[in-house]
């Protein structure tokens, strides 16, 4: 959707994998920083902090999983998984189960909160679903993760990715990131500002992504 990608397979949805770590762009998209109070711990967790929940999306919510990754959360999506396996996987991994199937929430481990879950209303677009989840859980928009797999992104020196991206891309861009999990090389695309703004607006929550801080030590820019 918003940025270019290289080194991976075809991106299944939204026309291109995304990801961008650009602080300035993120700042543009930030909703009021002191907007909705984060539900966890009373304070916005640090970027990449342990407080950030990870998610498991049901078979109908593949688009949502990608947008949650774009919002900086590790979201897992298993195509075709049945409800029983889905719930077991959520329990095993400690992920918050997201489903639009009300029947799933009748299961005992969800009723007893042994598995955390959130019902996502039907009829919403993926961006609206993501906004709903962030709002319901009081979560901020963070620096994006790899939208293909949910892996964390690490700033990659241009010289290290030159062979992995088209020459025209290397000519036009100076900032690149590599997914720690799937190895995709990403760069910021022209739609990123709008995407981040749309996501933050849909969520109606604060964003922890701020301009600033240049990448340090080969890691993502801090919040
Ligand atoms: Zn990845």
Short mmCIF file of C-alpha atoms and ligand atoms in Angstrom, two decimals:
data_model
loop_
_atom_site.label_atom_id
_atom_site.label_comp_id
_atom_site.label_asym_id
_atom_site.label_seq_id
_atom_site.Cartn_x
_atom_site.Cartn_y
_atom_site.Cartn_z
CA UNK A 1 0.00 0.00 0.00
CA UNK A 2 2.21 2.80 0.88
CA UNK A 3 5.74 2.00 0.23
CA UNK A 4 7.93 0.01 -1.86
CA UNK A 5 9.19 -3.36 -1.01
CA UNK A 6 11.85 -5.63 -2.23
CA UNK A 7 13.26 -8.94 -1.34
CA UNK A 8 9.97 -10.59 -0.66
CA UNK A 9 7.18 -12.11 -2.57
CA UNK A 10 4.15 -10.41 -3.88
CA UNK A 11 2.24 -8.50 -1.36
CA UNK A 12 -1.21 -9.94 -1.17
CA UNK A 13 -3.16 -6.87 -0.42
CA UNK A 14 -3.29 -3.18 -0.91
CA UNK A 15 -0.82 -3.06 -3.68
CA UNK A 16 2.53 -3.11 -2.03
CA UNK A 17 4.00 -3.67 1.31
CA UNK A 18 4.47 -0.86 3.41
CA UNK A 19 6.41 0.48 5.98
CA UNK A 20 8.10 3.53 6.81
CA UNK A 21 9.94 4.67 9.69
CA UNK A 22 9.98 8.28 8.85
CA UNK A 23 9.52 10.30 11.92
CA UNK A 24 8.33 13.44 10.21
CA UNK A 25 5.68 11.62 8.29
CA UNK A 26 4.53 9.92 11.41
CA UNK A 27 4.30 13.18 13.21
CA UNK A 28 2.02 14.54 10.56
CA UNK A 29 -0.26 11.65 11.20
CA UNK A 30 -0.21 11.89 14.91
CA UNK A 31 -3.46 12.65 16.53
CA UNK A 32 -3.35 14.75 19.62
CA UNK A 33 -0.54 13.38 21.64
CA UNK A 34 -2.49 13.76 24.81
CA UNK A 35 -5.68 12.42 23.35
CA UNK A 36 -7.11 9.16 24.48
CA UNK A 37 -5.39 7.92 27.54
CA UNK A 38 -3.64 4.66 26.94
CA UNK A 39 -5.40 1.94 28.83
CA UNK A 40 -2.23 0.26 29.87
CA UNK A 41 -0.14 1.38 32.74
CA UNK A 42 -1.50 4.87 32.59
CA UNK A 43 1.19 6.12 30.32
CA UNK A 44 2.07 5.69 26.73
CA UNK A 45 4.42 2.78 26.55
CA UNK A 46 7.77 3.32 25.00
CA UNK A 47 8.11 2.44 21.38
CA UNK A 48 8.55 -1.26 21.11
CA UNK A 49 8.08 -1.59 24.81
CA UNK A 50 6.92 -4.76 26.41
CA UNK A 51 3.53 -3.24 27.08
CA UNK A 52 2.46 -3.42 23.46
CA UNK A 53 0.04 -6.29 22.98
CA UNK A 54 0.28 -8.59 20.03
CA UNK A 55 -2.76 -9.84 18.18
CA UNK A 56 -4.17 -12.89 16.49
CA UNK A 57 -6.74 -12.15 13.79
CA UNK A 58 -9.38 -14.61 12.69
CA UNK A 59 -9.75 -15.82 9.11
CA UNK A 60 -11.92 -12.87 8.14
CA UNK A 61 -9.55 -10.22 9.39
CA UNK A 62 -6.48 -10.48 7.22
CA UNK A 63 -6.77 -6.84 6.19
CA UNK A 64 -6.99 -5.80 9.80
CA UNK A 65 -3.82 -7.69 10.63
CA UNK A 66 -1.92 -5.69 8.05
CA UNK A 67 -3.21 -2.38 9.31
CA UNK A 68 -2.39 -3.24 12.89
CA UNK A 69 1.16 -3.97 11.76
CA UNK A 70 1.17 -0.60 10.02
CA UNK A 71 0.08 0.89 13.33
CA UNK A 72 3.08 -0.74 14.98
CA UNK A 73 1.64 -3.92 16.45
CA UNK A 74 2.59 -7.51 15.88
CA UNK A 75 -0.53 -9.05 14.41
CA UNK A 76 -0.74 -12.65 13.29
CA UNK A 77 -3.18 -13.90 10.71
CA UNK A 78 -3.73 -17.54 9.89
CA UNK A 79 -5.69 -18.07 6.72
CA UNK A 80 -8.31 -20.77 7.01
CA UNK A 81 -7.70 -21.62 10.65
CA UNK A 82 -10.77 -22.96 12.43
CA UNK A 83 -12.12 -21.45 15.61
CA UNK A 84 -10.83 -24.16 17.93
CA UNK A 85 -7.28 -23.88 16.64
CA UNK A 86 -7.54 -20.12 16.63
CA UNK A 87 -8.46 -19.98 20.29
CA UNK A 88 -5.77 -22.51 21.23
CA UNK A 89 -3.19 -20.51 19.32
CA UNK A 90 -4.23 -17.33 21.13
CA UNK A 91 -3.90 -19.12 24.44
CA UNK A 92 -0.51 -20.57 23.59
CA UNK A 93 0.92 -17.32 22.30
CA UNK A 94 -0.72 -14.87 24.67
CA UNK A 95 -2.01 -12.84 21.77
CA UNK A 96 -5.21 -10.87 21.94
CA UNK A 97 -7.75 -12.66 19.77
CA UNK A 98 -9.62 -10.46 17.31
CA UNK A 99 -12.68 -11.94 15.68
CA UNK A 100 -15.87 -10.93 13.94
CA UNK A 101 -17.44 -14.26 14.82
CA UNK A 102 -19.54 -13.78 17.92
CA UNK A 103 -19.59 -17.54 18.48
CA UNK A 104 -15.89 -17.53 19.31
CA UNK A 105 -16.58 -15.40 22.36
CA UNK A 106 -18.92 -18.02 23.75
CA UNK A 107 -15.99 -20.32 24.29
CA UNK A 108 -15.12 -20.89 27.89
CA UNK A 109 -11.57 -19.61 27.82
CA UNK A 110 -12.79 -16.32 26.39
CA UNK A 111 -15.65 -16.03 28.83
CA UNK A 112 -13.24 -16.62 31.68
CA UNK A 113 -10.69 -14.27 30.13
CA UNK A 114 -8.08 -17.02 30.03
CA UNK A 115 -7.77 -15.74 26.48
CA UNK A 116 -8.10 -12.04 25.88
CA UNK A 117 -10.30 -11.23 22.95
CA UNK A 118 -12.10 -8.38 21.27
CA UNK A 119 -15.12 -8.66 19.02
CA UNK A 120 -14.64 -6.60 15.86
CA UNK A 121 -17.97 -5.45 14.39
CA UNK A 122 -18.75 -6.58 10.89
CA UNK A 123 -19.17 -4.15 8.05
CA UNK A 124 -16.11 -2.05 8.75
CA UNK A 125 -13.28 -1.50 6.34
CA UNK A 126 -9.86 -2.70 7.51
CA UNK A 127 -8.75 0.81 8.42
CA UNK A 128 -11.92 1.26 10.44
CA UNK A 129 -11.39 -2.10 12.09
CA UNK A 130 -7.88 -1.06 13.07
CA UNK A 131 -9.21 2.22 14.41
CA UNK A 132 -11.82 0.35 16.39
CA UNK A 133 -9.25 -1.97 17.96
CA UNK A 134 -6.87 0.81 18.91
CA UNK A 135 -9.68 2.89 20.34
CA UNK A 136 -11.25 0.06 22.30
CA UNK A 137 -7.94 -0.93 23.81
CA UNK A 138 -6.67 2.61 24.24
CA UNK A 139 -3.57 1.96 22.17
CA UNK A 140 -1.48 4.58 20.37
CA UNK A 141 -0.33 4.44 16.79
CA UNK A 142 3.32 3.46 16.86
CA UNK A 143 6.12 3.28 14.37
CA UNK A 144 5.10 0.71 11.80
CA UNK A 145 6.13 -2.89 11.70
CA UNK A 146 6.48 -4.93 8.53
CA UNK A 147 3.01 -5.10 7.07
CA UNK A 148 3.71 -8.43 5.45
CA UNK A 149 4.67 -10.34 8.57
CA UNK A 150 4.56 -8.07 11.60
CA UNK A 151 8.30 -8.15 12.17
CA UNK A 152 10.13 -5.19 13.61
CA UNK A 153 11.91 -2.88 11.20
CA UNK A 154 15.51 -1.88 11.53
CA UNK A 155 17.05 1.03 9.69
CA UNK A 156 19.36 -0.27 6.98
CA UNK A 157 22.19 1.74 5.46
CA UNK A 158 21.60 2.49 1.81
CA UNK A 159 24.75 0.70 0.79
CA UNK A 160 23.51 -2.47 2.44
CA UNK A 161 20.32 -2.60 0.43
CA UNK A 162 21.52 -1.30 -2.92
CA UNK A 163 21.53 -4.75 -4.45
CA UNK A 164 18.12 -5.57 -3.04
CA UNK A 165 16.13 -2.74 -4.52
CA UNK A 166 15.57 -1.45 -8.05
CA UNK A 167 18.18 1.07 -9.14
CA UNK A 168 15.57 3.78 -9.54
CA UNK A 169 14.52 3.31 -5.94
CA UNK A 170 18.07 3.50 -4.70
CA UNK A 171 18.46 6.71 -6.66
CA UNK A 172 15.36 8.31 -5.22
CA UNK A 173 15.48 7.24 -1.61
CA UNK A 174 17.99 7.51 1.15
CA UNK A 175 16.21 5.79 4.00
CA UNK A 176 15.61 2.09 4.06
CA UNK A 177 14.51 -0.45 6.60
CA UNK A 178 14.82 -4.18 6.79
CA UNK A 179 12.31 -6.46 8.44
CA UNK A 180 13.94 -8.41 11.23
CA UNK A 181 11.65 -11.35 10.58
CA UNK A 182 11.17 -11.80 6.84
CA UNK A 183 14.07 -9.74 5.56
CA UNK A 184 12.05 -7.53 3.26
CA UNK A 185 13.67 -4.24 2.42
CA UNK A 186 11.32 -1.30 2.68
CA UNK A 187 11.41 2.34 1.88
CA UNK A 188 9.03 5.15 2.40
CA UNK A 189 6.47 5.68 -0.29
CA UNK A 190 4.67 8.84 -1.19
CA UNK A 191 1.40 7.76 0.37
CA UNK A 192 2.79 7.22 3.79
CA UNK A 193 1.81 10.57 5.26
CA UNK A 194 -1.79 10.07 4.31
CA UNK A 195 -1.87 6.52 5.54
CA UNK A 196 -0.52 7.41 8.92
CA UNK A 197 -2.85 10.37 9.21
CA UNK A 198 -5.81 8.25 8.23
CA UNK A 199 -4.93 5.55 10.68
CA UNK A 200 -4.42 7.94 13.54
CA UNK A 201 -7.64 9.74 12.72
CA UNK A 202 -9.55 6.48 12.49
CA UNK A 203 -8.12 5.38 15.76
CA UNK A 204 -8.71 8.69 17.48
CA UNK A 205 -5.78 7.89 19.69
CA UNK A 206 -2.42 9.31 20.40
CA UNK A 207 0.56 8.45 18.34
CA UNK A 208 3.88 7.67 19.91
CA UNK A 209 5.67 8.26 16.67
CA UNK A 210 7.35 11.58 16.67
CA UNK A 211 9.71 13.33 14.47
CA UNK A 212 13.02 13.37 15.74
CA UNK A 213 15.50 11.08 16.79
CA UNK A 214 17.63 9.82 14.05
CA UNK A 215 18.04 6.08 13.96
CA UNK A 216 20.49 5.09 16.59
CA UNK A 217 22.64 2.06 16.81
CA UNK A 218 21.05 0.45 13.82
CA UNK A 219 17.71 0.24 15.53
CA UNK A 220 14.46 1.92 14.76
CA UNK A 221 14.20 5.54 15.70
CA UNK A 222 12.98 5.81 19.26
CA UNK A 223 9.63 7.45 19.89
ZN1 LIG B 1 8.46 -8.90 7.45
#
